[in-house]
């Protein structure tokens, strides 16, 4: 129980002496959860995700890097990126949390041996960055000298930010100083080197600010706090670094009002600003992050709780730019957004921040990991042809360890306290206790959230005591899915609900901060019962969100739904048209670990050979919770369902290309794009699927179409993908068509020239051939790859 004591002491001493968040979270280590949703996932995280994260790090050289830097092993830097060190720090942070819930000597010993390598790898003066410490050829991002490219991509400060977080977590969990001492020595070096009198530069990827504040909270060393603030304030100053929106260094942070650039970087920056604002009372920081929060929630927030619309720069898009199939919604950005919103709540006590936290964690973050705990999404799209699939690991492996550290900490988001006020923010079966002036007040919460809306809270205490219990009323209960007009419910309003104290209905009001406050003297055995409505809700997006025009989504409580291939006729869902005015039913089922699914009717749209669209009769429609899609293999999925023919993606017409079996010189799921009859608006349209050969260049590639019978063909039309000037694909250097004769490929006799055009169709007519297969040979440009959206064969 040492761990619990330490955590408690830490918060207490802070409150006694220092300014910090006016509301204190109830740490996860003091909350025992017993529900059927989170508890099993947190257990799987411990039993599966954390062990495989360690195993994957062994396999991919991430751990060897530390061993080599420590001189325990021969070799050179053996993973891909200089930020790979950060994954190990995040895994230690995750393990430290998880060990507090699941004592596990084997895992603790593994963590200790990792820390042992780190201690030996740390340079004399505290520097730790395996890519440089190992010596030999440096990664081009590292820079020739220490800190030289710190504002670009070296990630020297990013890495150690994660180390400080891990060190604070490990110390609080185990009471051991082994990692804490490494972190302190490293932070002391930063204090010496950076600052108004030293190196005036900022990290290209924010994170060190959060880490330094955590180190400050543990050590009380104010130099760390000052350095964190320095890193924030130097950002965007004239003549410093390389100002750009990508990493939010385009202007001083206190002048920023919009969410721009890399979404994970942004979320970590704003989290760090909230921390410093809490401790120093800096109002300018709050003003900036409040405006940025509104910019996101008003115009850049996905219904699945994700942020970051575009894979290009892993970044925020423009206002209302929220494409579905190409949505980025990186899992890390979800974790960052959840942490930031939790801090905004701790600062203000406003439940709207918990609305965002709750939506993001139930949908975006939980989508990031499979039910089995060993497969991960990096981007979390809202529609798929089947080209998306969770992966066992990634070259850039930031996301899996981020989920691994989020999950064990999740119970820490349920409750909070501000002096005599107790916040019940999330409805999750759990038990905890609070220290009040008159003694200890224990709460036992029972609920079937997120599947049912009834909540039962029992008070346990030794002597009667007065306290205010603040019950959060989620936005969705008040018919407001998000705290803005970005989304709205179109279905029947959630009716009024009841709150009972000791069995007697109480007259309540919901205060401005979104809570029902019950202020009374509590006696052992007192009960509170709430019965939140849990209607199936039909959602529509703000008319400015083009991607969702004419479409609806479905929610119930905090859970977003989607239609997935496995539950629907012919495994098709993108071509379905749904009448929003019908009655939708709910069914409890054992599938996917036990869920409630939504049932209704839909009709399927198909394109005919003449281009017209026909719509089938009614068929059954089944929807599952969005975060559980892709647990039964890849296939079609959509969150936003078409309500009419104008916006639906019809089943493609049975053309020659459609009926053909498509293959490519590069095996990839994206070849389904080639005959899906989804046509781009231009050559850099990321809203639909495309197939590409990146990172290959200056070589020949091909796509082939094997027909189901001999076809007479005389024309091929192609639309090329070209994501210049920033991307790696251009229209090809040249291309040609071949047909199969016997077992051989023969060139067709073209009667018009082969052209390669950006933003338009290229068409070649050739002397008719009767053949079983056609092939398109593509010569890649000297310095670039190529790609294509669609091939039409006539
Ligand atoms: Zn990530």
Coordinates of C-alpha atoms in Angstrom, one line a residue, residues 99-671:
X99 CA 1.3 -2.5 -11.4
X100 CA -0.7 -0.6 -8.8
X101 CA -3.9 -2.4 -9.8
X102 CA -2.2 -5.8 -10.7
X103 CA 0.9 -6.5 -8.6
X104 CA 3.2 -8.4 -11.0
X105 CA 6.8 -9.1 -9.8
X106 CA 7.8 -10.3 -13.3
X107 CA 6.7 -7.1 -15.0
X108 CA 8.2 -5.0 -12.2
X109 CA 11.5 -6.8 -12.7
X110 CA 11.3 -6.2 -16.5
X111 CA 10.8 -2.5 -15.8
X112 CA 13.7 -2.5 -13.4
X113 CA 16.0 -4.0 -16.0
X114 CA 14.9 -1.5 -18.6
X115 CA 15.7 1.3 -16.1
X116 CA 19.1 -0.4 -15.4
X117 CA 20.0 0.0 -19.1
X118 CA 18.8 3.6 -19.0
X119 CA 21.0 4.4 -16.1
X120 CA 24.0 2.9 -17.8
X121 CA 23.1 4.6 -21.1
X122 CA 22.9 8.0 -19.5
X123 CA 25.9 10.1 -20.3
X124 CA 28.1 11.6 -17.5
X125 CA 26.3 15.0 -17.6
X126 CA 22.8 13.5 -17.7
X127 CA 22.2 13.5 -21.5
X128 CA 20.2 10.5 -22.7
X129 CA 19.3 10.0 -26.4
X130 CA 20.4 6.7 -27.7
X131 CA 20.8 7.7 -31.3
X132 CA 23.6 10.1 -30.4
X133 CA 25.0 8.3 -27.3
X134 CA 25.5 5.1 -29.3
X135 CA 27.8 7.0 -31.7
X136 CA 28.4 6.2 -35.3
X137 CA 26.1 7.4 -38.0
X138 CA 23.4 9.7 -36.7
X139 CA 19.9 9.8 -37.9
X140 CA 19.5 12.9 -40.2
X141 CA 16.9 14.3 -37.8
X142 CA 19.3 14.2 -34.8
X143 CA 21.5 17.0 -36.0
X144 CA 25.3 16.9 -35.8
X145 CA 25.4 18.5 -32.4
X146 CA 23.2 18.1 -29.3
X147 CA 20.1 20.3 -29.4
X148 CA 21.0 21.6 -32.9
X149 CA 17.7 20.4 -34.4
X150 CA 15.7 20.4 -31.2
X151 CA 13.1 22.7 -32.8
X152 CA 12.8 20.4 -35.8
X153 CA 12.6 16.6 -35.6
X154 CA 15.4 15.6 -33.3
X155 CA 12.8 14.8 -30.6
X156 CA 15.5 15.1 -27.9
X157 CA 13.2 17.0 -25.6
X158 CA 10.1 15.1 -26.6
X159 CA 11.8 11.8 -25.6
X160 CA 12.8 13.1 -22.1
X161 CA 9.4 14.6 -21.6
X162 CA 8.1 11.0 -21.7
X163 CA 10.9 9.9 -19.5
X164 CA 9.9 12.5 -16.8
X165 CA 6.3 11.3 -16.9
X166 CA 7.5 7.7 -16.6
X167 CA 9.8 8.6 -13.8
X168 CA 7.1 10.4 -11.8
X169 CA 4.7 7.5 -12.4
X170 CA 7.2 4.8 -11.5
X171 CA 8.3 6.6 -8.3
X172 CA 4.7 7.1 -7.2
X173 CA 3.9 3.4 -8.0
X174 CA 6.9 1.7 -6.4
X175 CA 8.6 4.3 -4.2
X176 CA 11.8 3.5 -6.1
X177 CA 14.1 6.3 -7.1
X178 CA 16.0 4.5 -9.9
X179 CA 14.2 6.1 -12.8
X180 CA 13.5 9.3 -10.9
X181 CA 17.2 9.9 -10.3
X182 CA 17.9 9.5 -14.1
X183 CA 15.2 11.9 -14.9
X184 CA 16.4 14.5 -12.3
X185 CA 19.9 14.3 -13.6
X186 CA 18.7 14.8 -17.2
X187 CA 16.3 17.7 -16.2
X188 CA 19.2 19.4 -14.4
X189 CA 21.2 19.3 -17.6
X190 CA 18.3 20.9 -19.4
X191 CA 18.0 23.6 -16.7
X192 CA 21.7 24.3 -17.2
X193 CA 21.6 24.4 -21.0
X194 CA 18.3 26.0 -21.9
X195 CA 16.8 29.3 -20.7
X196 CA 16.9 33.1 -21.2
X197 CA 20.7 33.0 -20.6
X198 CA 21.3 29.7 -22.4
X199 CA 20.0 28.1 -25.5
X200 CA 16.8 29.9 -26.5
X201 CA 14.9 27.3 -28.4
X202 CA 11.8 25.2 -28.1
X203 CA 11.0 21.5 -28.8
X204 CA 9.7 20.6 -32.3
X205 CA 7.4 18.2 -30.6
X206 CA 5.8 19.3 -27.4
X207 CA 5.8 17.0 -24.4
X208 CA 8.7 18.1 -22.3
X209 CA 6.5 20.8 -20.7
X210 CA 4.1 18.2 -19.3
X211 CA 7.0 16.0 -18.2
X212 CA 8.8 18.9 -16.4
X213 CA 5.6 19.9 -14.5
X214 CA 5.2 16.3 -13.3
X215 CA 8.8 16.2 -12.2
X216 CA 8.2 19.5 -10.4
X217 CA 5.2 18.1 -8.6
X218 CA 7.2 15.2 -7.4
X219 CA 10.4 17.0 -6.5
X220 CA 9.1 20.5 -5.7
X221 CA 12.1 21.8 -7.7
X222 CA 10.8 25.1 -9.1
X223 CA 13.6 25.2 -11.7
X224 CA 11.7 22.5 -13.6
X225 CA 8.5 24.6 -13.5
X226 CA 10.3 27.7 -14.8
X227 CA 11.9 25.7 -17.6
X228 CA 8.6 24.3 -18.7
X229 CA 7.2 27.8 -18.9
X230 CA 10.3 29.0 -20.7
X231 CA 9.8 26.3 -23.4
X232 CA 6.2 27.5 -23.8
X233 CA 7.0 31.2 -23.9
X234 CA 10.0 31.0 -26.3
X235 CA 7.8 29.2 -28.9
X236 CA 6.9 31.6 -31.7
X237 CA 9.2 34.4 -30.7
X238 CA 10.9 36.3 -33.5
X239 CA 14.3 34.9 -34.5
X240 CA 13.9 31.7 -32.6
X241 CA 13.8 28.3 -34.2
X242 CA 11.9 27.8 -37.4
X243 CA 8.4 29.2 -36.9
X244 CA 5.6 27.2 -38.6
X245 CA 2.0 26.1 -38.0
X246 CA 3.0 22.4 -38.2
X247 CA 4.3 22.5 -34.6
X248 CA 2.4 25.5 -33.3
X249 CA 5.5 27.8 -33.4
X250 CA 4.0 30.2 -35.9
X251 CA 3.2 32.7 -33.1
X252 CA 3.7 33.1 -29.3
X253 CA 1.5 30.6 -27.6
X254 CA -0.5 33.3 -25.8
X255 CA -1.5 34.8 -29.1
X256 CA -2.8 31.6 -30.6
X257 CA -6.5 31.2 -31.0
X258 CA -7.0 28.4 -33.5
X259 CA -6.1 24.7 -33.5
X260 CA -3.6 24.3 -36.3
X261 CA -0.8 21.9 -37.3
X262 CA 0.0 18.4 -36.0
X263 CA -2.8 17.3 -33.7
X264 CA -0.8 15.4 -31.1
X265 CA 1.7 18.2 -30.8
X266 CA -1.1 20.6 -30.3
X267 CA -2.9 18.5 -27.7
X268 CA 0.3 18.1 -25.7
X269 CA 1.1 21.9 -26.0
X270 CA -2.4 22.9 -24.7
X271 CA -2.2 20.3 -21.9
X272 CA 1.2 21.8 -20.8
X273 CA -0.3 25.3 -20.9
X274 CA -3.2 24.2 -18.7
X275 CA -0.7 22.7 -16.2
X276 CA 1.4 25.9 -16.0
X277 CA -1.7 28.1 -15.9
X278 CA -3.0 26.0 -12.9
X279 CA 0.2 26.4 -11.0
X280 CA 1.1 30.0 -11.9
X281 CA -2.3 31.5 -12.4
X282 CA -1.3 32.6 -15.9
X283 CA -4.6 34.0 -17.4
X284 CA -3.1 34.6 -20.8
X285 CA -2.5 30.8 -21.2
X286 CA -6.1 30.1 -20.2
X287 CA -7.4 32.7 -22.7
X288 CA -5.5 31.1 -25.5
X289 CA -6.4 27.5 -24.8
X290 CA -10.1 28.4 -24.1
X291 CA -10.3 29.9 -27.6
X292 CA -8.5 26.9 -29.2
X293 CA -10.8 24.5 -27.4
X294 CA -13.8 26.4 -28.9
X295 CA -12.2 26.3 -32.3
X296 CA -12.0 22.5 -32.0
X297 CA -15.3 21.8 -30.4
X298 CA -17.2 24.2 -32.7
X299 CA -15.6 23.2 -36.0
X300 CA -12.9 20.5 -35.9
X301 CA -14.1 17.8 -33.6
X302 CA -15.2 14.4 -35.0
X303 CA -18.3 12.7 -33.8
X304 CA -16.1 9.8 -32.7
X305 CA -14.2 12.2 -30.4
X306 CA -11.2 12.3 -32.6
X307 CA -9.1 15.4 -33.7
X308 CA -6.9 15.8 -36.7
X309 CA -8.7 15.6 -40.0
X310 CA -5.8 15.0 -42.4
X311 CA -3.0 12.5 -42.7
X312 CA -1.0 15.2 -44.4
X313 CA 1.1 16.5 -41.5
X314 CA -1.1 14.4 -39.2
X315 CA -2.9 17.7 -38.7
X316 CA -6.0 19.7 -38.1
X317 CA -7.9 20.7 -41.2
X318 CA -9.8 23.8 -41.8
X319 CA -13.1 24.6 -40.0
X320 CA -15.7 22.0 -40.8
X321 CA -13.2 20.0 -42.8
X322 CA -14.1 16.5 -41.4
X323 CA -13.8 13.8 -44.1
X324 CA -14.7 10.4 -43.0
X325 CA -12.8 7.7 -44.9
X326 CA -9.6 9.7 -44.8
X327 CA -10.2 11.0 -41.2
X328 CA -6.9 10.8 -39.3
X329 CA -8.1 11.0 -35.7
X330 CA -4.8 9.6 -34.4
X331 CA -5.2 7.5 -31.3
X332 CA -2.4 9.6 -29.7
X333 CA -4.3 12.8 -30.4
X334 CA -7.4 11.2 -28.7
X335 CA -5.3 10.5 -25.6
X336 CA -3.8 14.0 -25.7
X337 CA -7.3 15.5 -26.1
X338 CA -8.7 13.5 -23.2
X339 CA -5.8 14.5 -20.9
X340 CA -6.2 18.2 -21.9
X341 CA -10.0 18.2 -21.4
X342 CA -9.6 16.6 -18.0
X343 CA -7.2 19.4 -17.0
X344 CA -9.7 22.0 -18.4
X345 CA -12.3 20.5 -16.1
X346 CA -9.9 20.5 -13.1
X347 CA -9.4 24.2 -13.7
X348 CA -13.0 25.3 -14.2
X349 CA -15.3 22.6 -12.8
X350 CA -17.3 22.7 -16.1
X351 CA -18.8 19.4 -17.2
X352 CA -18.6 20.3 -20.9
X353 CA -14.9 19.3 -20.7
X354 CA -15.9 15.9 -19.3
X355 CA -18.4 15.6 -22.2
X356 CA -15.5 15.8 -24.6
X357 CA -13.3 13.5 -22.5
X358 CA -16.1 10.9 -22.3
X359 CA -16.9 10.9 -26.0
X360 CA -13.2 10.7 -26.9
X361 CA -12.4 7.9 -24.5
X362 CA -15.4 5.7 -25.2
X363 CA -15.1 6.0 -29.0
X364 CA -11.8 7.4 -30.4
X365 CA -9.4 5.9 -27.8
X366 CA -11.1 2.5 -27.4
X367 CA -11.2 2.2 -31.2
X368 CA -7.4 2.4 -31.0
X369 CA -7.0 -1.1 -29.6
X370 CA -8.7 -4.4 -30.5
X371 CA -10.9 -6.4 -28.0
X372 CA -8.0 -8.9 -27.8
X373 CA -5.6 -6.1 -26.8
X374 CA -3.0 -7.0 -29.4
X375 CA -4.0 -5.0 -32.5
X376 CA -3.9 -1.3 -32.9
X377 CA -5.3 1.5 -35.0
X378 CA -3.1 4.6 -35.6
X379 CA -5.6 6.6 -37.6
X380 CA -9.3 6.0 -36.6
X381 CA -11.4 6.5 -39.8
X382 CA -15.2 6.8 -39.8
X383 CA -15.7 4.9 -43.0
X384 CA -13.9 2.1 -44.8
X385 CA -14.1 -0.1 -47.9
X386 CA -12.0 -2.6 -46.0
X387 CA -8.7 -1.0 -46.7
X388 CA -8.2 -0.3 -43.0
X389 CA -7.1 -2.9 -40.5
X390 CA -5.7 -2.8 -37.0
X391 CA -2.0 -3.7 -37.0
X392 CA 0.2 -5.7 -34.6
X393 CA 2.7 -2.8 -34.3
X394 CA 3.9 0.2 -36.3
X395 CA 7.3 1.5 -37.5
X396 CA 6.3 4.7 -35.7
X397 CA 4.8 3.1 -32.6
X398 CA 3.5 6.1 -30.7
X399 CA -0.1 4.9 -30.4
X400 CA -0.1 1.5 -28.8
X401 CA 1.9 2.6 -25.7
X402 CA -0.3 5.7 -25.4
X403 CA -3.4 3.5 -25.1
X404 CA -1.5 1.3 -22.7
X405 CA -0.8 4.2 -20.4
X406 CA -4.3 5.7 -20.8
X407 CA -6.3 2.6 -19.8
X408 CA -4.9 1.9 -16.3
X409 CA -5.2 5.6 -15.4
X410 CA -8.8 5.8 -16.7
X411 CA -10.4 5.2 -13.2
X412 CA -8.7 8.5 -12.2
X413 CA -11.2 10.4 -14.4
X414 CA -14.3 9.2 -12.6
X415 CA -14.2 11.4 -9.4
X416 CA -12.7 14.6 -8.3
X417 CA -12.9 16.8 -5.2
X418 CA -12.9 20.5 -4.4
X419 CA -12.8 20.9 -0.6
X420 CA -16.2 19.8 0.6
X421 CA -17.5 19.2 -2.9
X422 CA -17.3 15.8 -4.5
X423 CA -17.6 15.4 -8.3
X424 CA -19.1 12.3 -9.8
X425 CA -18.0 12.8 -13.4
X426 CA -18.3 9.4 -15.0
X427 CA -20.8 6.7 -14.4
X428 CA -18.7 3.6 -13.9
X429 CA -19.3 0.9 -11.2
X430 CA -16.6 1.7 -8.7
X431 CA -15.8 2.5 -5.1
X432 CA -13.7 5.2 -3.6
X433 CA -13.4 7.4 -0.5
X434 CA -12.8 11.1 0.2
X435 CA -11.3 12.9 3.1
X436 CA -13.6 15.6 4.4
X437 CA -13.1 17.9 7.4
X438 CA -15.5 15.7 9.4
X439 CA -14.0 12.4 8.4
X440 CA -14.0 9.9 5.6
X441 CA -16.8 9.6 3.1
X442 CA -17.0 6.5 1.0
X443 CA -19.0 6.1 -2.2
X444 CA -20.1 2.9 -3.9
X445 CA -21.3 3.4 -7.4
X446 CA -23.3 0.8 -9.3
X447 CA -24.4 1.2 -12.9
X448 CA -24.7 -0.6 -16.2
X449 CA -23.1 2.3 -18.1
X450 CA -22.7 2.7 -21.0
X451 CA -25.5 0.3 -21.8
X452 CA -28.1 1.5 -19.3
X453 CA -28.8 4.9 -17.7
X454 CA -29.6 3.9 -14.1
X455 CA -27.0 4.8 -11.5
X456 CA -27.1 3.8 -7.9
X457 CA -24.7 5.5 -5.4
X458 CA -24.5 4.4 -1.8
X459 CA -22.8 6.5 0.8
X460 CA -20.8 4.8 3.5
X461 CA -19.4 6.7 6.5
X462 CA -18.8 6.2 10.2
X463 CA -20.5 9.4 11.3
X464 CA -22.9 11.8 9.6
X465 CA -21.1 14.6 7.7
X466 CA -22.1 17.4 5.4
X467 CA -20.8 17.4 1.9
X468 CA -21.9 18.5 -1.6
X469 CA -22.1 15.6 -4.1
X470 CA -22.1 17.0 -7.6
X471 CA -23.6 14.6 -10.2
X472 CA -22.6 15.4 -13.8
X473 CA -25.5 15.5 -16.2
X474 CA -23.9 14.5 -19.6
X475 CA -24.6 16.7 -22.6
X476 CA -26.3 13.8 -24.4
X477 CA -28.9 13.5 -21.6
X478 CA -29.7 17.2 -22.3
X479 CA -30.0 16.6 -26.0
X480 CA -26.6 18.2 -26.8
X481 CA -24.2 15.6 -28.1
X482 CA -21.2 18.0 -28.0
X483 CA -20.9 21.4 -26.3
X484 CA -21.4 23.3 -29.5
X485 CA -23.7 23.3 -32.6
X486 CA -21.4 21.0 -34.6
X487 CA -23.7 18.1 -34.1
X488 CA -27.4 17.8 -33.1
X489 CA -29.9 15.1 -32.4
X490 CA -32.8 15.0 -34.8
X491 CA -34.7 12.3 -33.0
X492 CA -37.1 12.4 -30.1
X493 CA -35.8 14.5 -27.3
X494 CA -34.5 12.7 -24.2
X495 CA -37.3 13.1 -21.7
X496 CA -36.9 14.3 -18.1
X497 CA -35.2 12.0 -15.7
X498 CA -35.5 11.4 -12.0
X499 CA -33.1 11.7 -9.1
X500 CA -33.9 10.1 -5.8
X501 CA -32.3 10.5 -2.5
X502 CA -33.1 7.6 -0.1
X503 CA -35.9 6.6 -2.4
X504 CA -37.6 10.0 -2.4
X505 CA -37.7 12.0 -5.7
X506 CA -35.9 15.3 -5.4
X507 CA -36.6 18.5 -7.2
X508 CA -33.4 19.3 -8.9
X509 CA -31.9 21.9 -11.1
X510 CA -28.9 21.5 -13.4
X511 CA -26.5 24.3 -12.6
X512 CA -24.5 26.4 -15.1
X513 CA -21.6 24.0 -14.9
X514 CA -23.8 21.0 -15.9
X515 CA -24.2 19.4 -12.4
X516 CA -26.9 18.5 -10.0
X517 CA -25.6 19.5 -6.6
X518 CA -26.9 17.6 -3.6
X519 CA -25.7 19.4 -0.5
X520 CA -26.8 17.8 2.8
X521 CA -25.7 15.9 5.8
X522 CA -24.9 12.3 4.7
X523 CA -25.5 9.3 6.9
X524 CA -24.2 5.8 6.4
X525 CA -26.4 3.9 4.0
X526 CA -27.8 7.0 2.2
X527 CA -28.5 6.4 -1.4
X528 CA -28.7 8.4 -4.6
X529 CA -30.5 7.0 -7.6
X530 CA -30.4 8.6 -11.1
X531 CA -32.2 7.3 -14.1
X532 CA -30.8 8.9 -17.2
X533 CA -32.7 8.4 -20.4
X534 CA -30.8 6.3 -23.0
X535 CA -32.7 6.7 -26.2
X536 CA -31.3 5.8 -29.6
X537 CA -30.4 9.2 -31.0
X538 CA -30.1 10.1 -34.6
X539 CA -27.4 12.7 -35.2
X540 CA -26.9 15.2 -37.9
X541 CA -23.8 17.4 -38.5
X542 CA -23.7 21.2 -39.0
X543 CA -24.6 22.0 -42.6
X544 CA -21.1 23.3 -43.2
X545 CA -19.7 19.8 -42.7
X546 CA -19.8 18.7 -46.4
X547 CA -18.7 15.2 -45.7
X548 CA -21.7 14.5 -43.6
X549 CA -24.3 16.3 -45.8
X550 CA -27.5 14.2 -46.2
X551 CA -26.1 11.7 -43.7
X552 CA -27.0 10.6 -40.2
X553 CA -25.2 8.9 -37.4
X554 CA -26.5 7.0 -34.4
X555 CA -25.7 7.3 -30.7
X556 CA -26.9 6.0 -27.4
X557 CA -25.5 7.5 -24.3
X558 CA -21.8 8.0 -24.7
X559 CA -21.6 5.3 -27.4
X560 CA -21.3 6.1 -31.1
X561 CA -22.6 3.4 -33.5
X562 CA -21.6 2.3 -37.0
X563 CA -22.7 -0.2 -39.6
X564 CA -20.2 -2.9 -40.2
X565 CA -20.0 -5.6 -43.0
X566 CA -20.3 -8.5 -40.6
X567 CA -23.8 -7.6 -39.4
X568 CA -25.5 -6.6 -42.7
X569 CA -26.7 -8.4 -45.9
X570 CA -24.1 -9.0 -48.6
X571 CA -21.5 -7.4 -46.2
X572 CA -22.4 -4.0 -47.7
X573 CA -23.0 -0.9 -45.7
X574 CA -21.6 2.0 -47.7
X575 CA -24.4 1.7 -50.3
X576 CA -27.2 1.7 -47.8
X577 CA -29.9 4.4 -47.6
X578 CA -31.5 4.8 -44.2
X579 CA -34.8 6.6 -43.5
X580 CA -34.2 8.6 -40.3
X581 CA -37.9 8.7 -39.4
X582 CA -38.3 5.0 -38.8
X583 CA -38.3 3.4 -35.3
X584 CA -35.0 2.0 -34.3
X585 CA -34.9 -0.9 -31.9
X586 CA -32.3 -2.0 -29.4
X587 CA -31.2 -5.6 -28.9
X588 CA -28.8 -7.0 -26.2
X589 CA -26.5 -9.5 -27.7
X590 CA -23.4 -11.5 -26.7
X591 CA -21.5 -10.6 -29.8
X592 CA -18.2 -8.6 -29.4
X593 CA -18.0 -9.2 -25.7
X594 CA -21.6 -8.3 -24.9
X595 CA -23.2 -5.2 -26.5
X596 CA -26.4 -3.5 -27.3
X597 CA -27.0 -3.2 -31.0
X598 CA -29.3 -0.9 -32.9
X599 CA -31.7 -2.5 -35.4
X600 CA -33.7 -0.8 -38.2
X601 CA -34.3 -1.0 -41.9
X602 CA -32.3 0.2 -44.9
X603 CA -32.4 0.0 -48.7
X604 CA -29.4 -0.7 -51.0
X605 CA -28.5 1.6 -53.9
X606 CA -26.8 0.1 -57.0
X607 CA -25.4 1.8 -60.1
X608 CA -26.6 0.4 -63.4
X609 CA -24.4 0.1 -66.5
X610 CA -26.2 3.2 -68.0
X611 CA -25.1 5.2 -64.9
X612 CA -28.5 5.4 -63.3
X613 CA -29.1 4.3 -59.7
X614 CA -31.7 1.8 -58.5
X615 CA -32.7 1.2 -54.9
X616 CA -33.6 -2.2 -53.5
X617 CA -36.6 -3.0 -51.2
X618 CA -36.1 -2.8 -47.5
X619 CA -33.6 -5.0 -45.7
X620 CA -32.5 -5.4 -42.1
X621 CA -29.9 -2.9 -40.8
X622 CA -27.8 -3.6 -37.7
X623 CA -25.5 -1.2 -36.0
X624 CA -22.7 -1.9 -33.5
X625 CA -20.7 0.3 -31.2
X626 CA -18.1 2.1 -33.4
X627 CA -15.2 1.4 -31.2
X628 CA -15.7 -2.4 -31.8
X629 CA -15.5 -2.4 -35.6
X630 CA -12.7 -4.3 -37.3
X631 CA -12.7 -7.0 -34.5
X632 CA -14.0 -9.5 -37.1
X633 CA -11.7 -8.7 -40.0
X634 CA -11.6 -5.9 -42.5
X635 CA -14.6 -4.9 -44.6
X636 CA -17.1 -2.1 -45.1
X637 CA -17.9 0.2 -42.3
X638 CA -19.6 3.6 -42.0
X639 CA -20.6 5.9 -39.1
X640 CA -22.4 8.4 -41.3
X641 CA -25.2 6.7 -43.2
X642 CA -26.8 8.2 -46.4
X643 CA -30.4 9.2 -46.2
X644 CA -30.9 9.7 -49.9
X645 CA -29.7 8.8 -53.4
X646 CA -27.8 12.1 -53.9
X647 CA -25.2 11.3 -51.3
X648 CA -25.1 7.5 -51.2
X649 CA -22.1 5.5 -52.5
X650 CA -24.0 3.0 -54.7
X651 CA -22.8 -0.5 -55.3
X652 CA -20.7 -0.2 -58.5
X653 CA -22.2 -1.1 -61.8
X654 CA -21.2 -4.6 -63.2
X655 CA -18.7 -3.2 -65.7
X656 CA -15.8 -5.1 -67.2
X657 CA -13.3 -3.6 -64.6
X658 CA -15.7 -4.2 -61.8
X659 CA -16.2 -7.9 -62.6
X660 CA -12.5 -8.4 -63.0
X661 CA -10.1 -9.6 -60.3
X662 CA -7.6 -6.8 -59.7
X663 CA -4.0 -7.3 -58.7
X664 CA -0.9 -5.1 -58.5
X665 CA 2.9 -5.2 -58.4
X666 CA 2.4 -4.0 -54.8
X667 CA 0.0 -6.1 -52.8
X668 CA -2.3 -3.8 -50.8
X669 CA -5.9 -3.6 -49.8
X670 CA -6.1 -0.3 -51.6
X671 CA -6.4 -2.1 -55.0

